[in-house]
Amino acid sequence: MAKVYYEDSVQGDQLEGKKIAIIGYGSQGHAHSQNLRDTGHDVIIGIREGKSADAAREAGFDVFPVSEAVKKADVIMILAPDEIQGDLYKNEIAPYLEAGNALAFGHGFNIHFDVIQPPADVDVFLVAPKGPGHLVRRTFEEGFAVPSLFAVQQDATGNARDIALAYTKGIGATRVGVLETTFKEETETDLFGEQAVLCGGTTALVQAGFETLVEAGYQPEIAYFEVLHELKLIVDLMYEGGMEKMRDSISNTAEYGDYVSGPRVVTAETKARMKDVLTDIQDGTFAKGFIEDNKNGFEKFYGLRKEQQGHQIEAVGKELRDMMPFVNNK
Ligand code: NDP
Ligand code: MG
Ligand code: MG
């Protein structure tokens, strides 16, 4: 069993007296900065002018251009989109880093795939909450947190690990549990999870199920309820008590069907494809494609996004959700 760190595991506060610059004020950025401020830390925001900068000012933060924030800070947490971090680092961060600073990330991508190569005299660590930013903030306000990972890539000061742990405590994560990982493990497992299961696997499964029913002549509205809407209820049960609790809660008919039909859909062949996805992540093929497409104005990415937005399940779903005020569709 992996070692789990809680409040008591973190002695003192290695962030005391340090200025923390959060670079970016989006999903993760707003949550990290507000949580850290609420736990008594000195936080400033480094960002370009725009909607996020306005939101940060509205929340009462001092906002600076990225280079200014880096100059002022001891700990620099980069929470800008992964695909722009390389250029942002080169132009607005690297020239202003000082020996003994800590450079931090919410995801290991750019360090692991060598897009960013920090100098030897700074600490490099990551703190990755295992959940979206709005939950990182909301659960903190409720007195809990989202479990998080941390990892140290480079320990220049001899304190990198303690600073990283203090950071996890500062965002509240040690209230519920923090695990240590490496940049390699965090990056590869995070990408695999979102591609094969959480995002890619699930959307492909839902879509194929919807199409199968609609092509067989069933009403799209009924198909939507059966394969998308109810998914949340099932996933909630799995979240609370694993497959066992979910299977305990569904009918015997559903449970029997689960055992006999699930493996007919997700087969040994599917698992072999998952291994291919993992290989592409591990050998850098995925990262290279993503980075190159970004250089190309995200032509492929935006094309795929547009194609998916046009799927029938989205139009049907929008109409049905409008009829269900209890579903939060803001
Ligand atoms: P978002 O897209 O939500 O936010 C990005 C922020 O960066 C925005 O405030 C944006 O401001 C700002 N930004 C964009 N371009 C620039 C620029 N050129 N200079 C300065 N600021 C800029 O990102 P996420 O929070 O989703 O992701 C941030 C990091 O956290 C990533 O490394 C991601 O992998 C990681 N992560 C994300 C999770 C999530 O749930 N979203 C979960 C765990 C980790 P503007 O409004 O001006 O565009
Ligand atoms: Mg991710
Ligand atoms: Mg049913």
PDB file of N, CA, C and O in Angstrom, residues 10 19 21 41 60 78 85 145 149 160 192 227 251 261 277 289 318 322:
ATOM      1  N   VAL A  10       3.074  16.672   7.832  1.00  0.00           N
ATOM      2  CA  VAL A  10       3.802  17.856   7.380  1.00  0.00           C
ATOM      3  C   VAL A  10       4.207  18.707   8.579  1.00  0.00           C
ATOM      4  O   VAL A  10       3.366  19.331   9.223  1.00  0.00           O
ATOM      5  N   LYS A  19       6.911  33.980  -1.087  1.00  0.00           N
ATOM      6  CA  LYS A  19       5.845  34.504  -1.953  1.00  0.00           C
ATOM      7  C   LYS A  19       5.581  33.478  -3.051  1.00  0.00           C
ATOM      8  O   LYS A  19       6.512  32.996  -3.700  1.00  0.00           O
ATOM      9  N   ALA A  21       3.790  32.681  -6.604  1.00  0.00           N
ATOM     10  CA  ALA A  21       3.137  33.219  -7.804  1.00  0.00           C
ATOM     11  C   ALA A  21       2.410  32.078  -8.502  1.00  0.00           C
ATOM     12  O   ALA A  21       3.022  31.069  -8.857  1.00  0.00           O
ATOM     13  N   HIS A  41      -1.246  31.923   3.217  1.00  0.00           N
ATOM     14  CA  HIS A  41      -0.041  32.110   2.402  1.00  0.00           C
ATOM     15  C   HIS A  41      -0.090  33.383   1.556  1.00  0.00           C
ATOM     16  O   HIS A  41      -1.152  33.942   1.301  1.00  0.00           O
ATOM     17  N   GLY A  60      -9.677  39.726  -5.376  1.00  0.00           N
ATOM     18  CA  GLY A  60      -8.845  40.430  -4.406  1.00  0.00           C
ATOM     19  C   GLY A  60      -7.346  40.146  -4.490  1.00  0.00           C
ATOM     20  O   GLY A  60      -6.592  40.518  -3.593  1.00  0.00           O
ATOM     21  N   ILE A  78       3.092  26.897 -12.210  1.00  0.00           N
ATOM     22  CA  ILE A  78       2.600  27.145 -13.572  1.00  0.00           C
ATOM     23  C   ILE A  78       1.287  26.408 -13.808  1.00  0.00           C
ATOM     24  O   ILE A  78       1.262  25.176 -13.916  1.00  0.00           O
ATOM     25  N   GLN A  85       2.785  26.253 -22.199  1.00  0.00           N
ATOM     26  CA  GLN A  85       3.781  26.411 -21.133  1.00  0.00           C
ATOM     27  C   GLN A  85       5.213  26.516 -21.663  1.00  0.00           C
ATOM     28  O   GLN A  85       6.028  27.241 -21.092  1.00  0.00           O
ATOM     29  N   ALA A 145     -11.239  18.217   0.792  1.00  0.00           N
ATOM     30  CA  ALA A 145     -10.289  18.524  -0.276  1.00  0.00           C
ATOM     31  C   ALA A 145     -10.409  17.452  -1.336  1.00  0.00           C
ATOM     32  O   ALA A 145     -11.142  16.471  -1.163  1.00  0.00           O
ATOM     33  N   LEU A 149      -1.600  14.348  -5.681  1.00  0.00           N
ATOM     34  CA  LEU A 149      -0.294  13.714  -5.831  1.00  0.00           C
ATOM     35  C   LEU A 149       0.775  14.802  -5.738  1.00  0.00           C
ATOM     36  O   LEU A 149       0.520  15.938  -6.093  1.00  0.00           O
ATOM     37  N   ALA A 160      13.154  20.668  -1.338  1.00  0.00           N
ATOM     38  CA  ALA A 160      12.099  20.600  -2.362  1.00  0.00           C
ATOM     39  C   ALA A 160      10.915  19.741  -1.909  1.00  0.00           C
ATOM     40  O   ALA A 160       9.755  20.110  -2.089  1.00  0.00           O
ATOM     41  N   PHE A 192      -3.077   8.439 -19.684  1.00  0.00           N
ATOM     42  CA  PHE A 192      -3.753   7.173 -20.000  1.00  0.00           C
ATOM     43  C   PHE A 192      -5.179   7.175 -19.448  1.00  0.00           C
ATOM     44  O   PHE A 192      -6.133   6.812 -20.143  1.00  0.00           O
ATOM     45  N   VAL A 227     -28.193   5.588 -21.989  1.00  0.00           N
ATOM     46  CA  VAL A 227     -26.727   5.436 -22.088  1.00  0.00           C
ATOM     47  C   VAL A 227     -25.931   6.641 -21.570  1.00  0.00           C
ATOM     48  O   VAL A 227     -24.738   6.513 -21.326  1.00  0.00           O
ATOM     49  N   SER A 251     -30.582  -3.958 -10.132  1.00  0.00           N
ATOM     50  CA  SER A 251     -31.405  -5.176 -10.080  1.00  0.00           C
ATOM     51  C   SER A 251     -30.563  -6.404 -10.416  1.00  0.00           C
ATOM     52  O   SER A 251     -29.498  -6.292 -11.021  1.00  0.00           O
ATOM     53  N   SER A 261     -22.601  -9.515 -20.547  1.00  0.00           N
ATOM     54  CA  SER A 261     -22.451  -8.684 -21.750  1.00  0.00           C
ATOM     55  C   SER A 261     -21.285  -7.701 -21.709  1.00  0.00           C
ATOM     56  O   SER A 261     -20.734  -7.358 -22.761  1.00  0.00           O
ATOM     57  N   VAL A 277      -2.514   2.576 -26.789  1.00  0.00           N
ATOM     58  CA  VAL A 277      -2.648   3.963 -26.330  1.00  0.00           C
ATOM     59  C   VAL A 277      -1.556   4.262 -25.307  1.00  0.00           C
ATOM     60  O   VAL A 277      -0.882   5.303 -25.371  1.00  0.00           O
ATOM     61  N   GLY A 289       2.455  14.580 -31.138  1.00  0.00           N
ATOM     62  CA  GLY A 289       1.303  14.920 -31.975  1.00  0.00           C
ATOM     63  C   GLY A 289       0.564  16.139 -31.438  1.00  0.00           C
ATOM     64  O   GLY A 289       0.182  17.036 -32.199  1.00  0.00           O
ATOM     65  N   LYS A 318     -29.307  18.328 -25.113  1.00  0.00           N
ATOM     66  CA  LYS A 318     -29.578  19.721 -24.744  1.00  0.00           C
ATOM     67  C   LYS A 318     -31.070  19.935 -24.500  1.00  0.00           C
ATOM     68  O   LYS A 318     -31.476  20.531 -23.510  1.00  0.00           O
ATOM     69  N   ASP A 322     -32.832  20.769 -20.805  1.00  0.00           N
ATOM     70  CA  ASP A 322     -33.651  21.965 -20.612  1.00  0.00           C
ATOM     71  C   ASP A 322     -34.962  21.627 -19.902  1.00  0.00           C
ATOM     72  O   ASP A 322     -35.552  22.463 -19.232  1.00  0.00           O
TER      73      ASP A 322
END
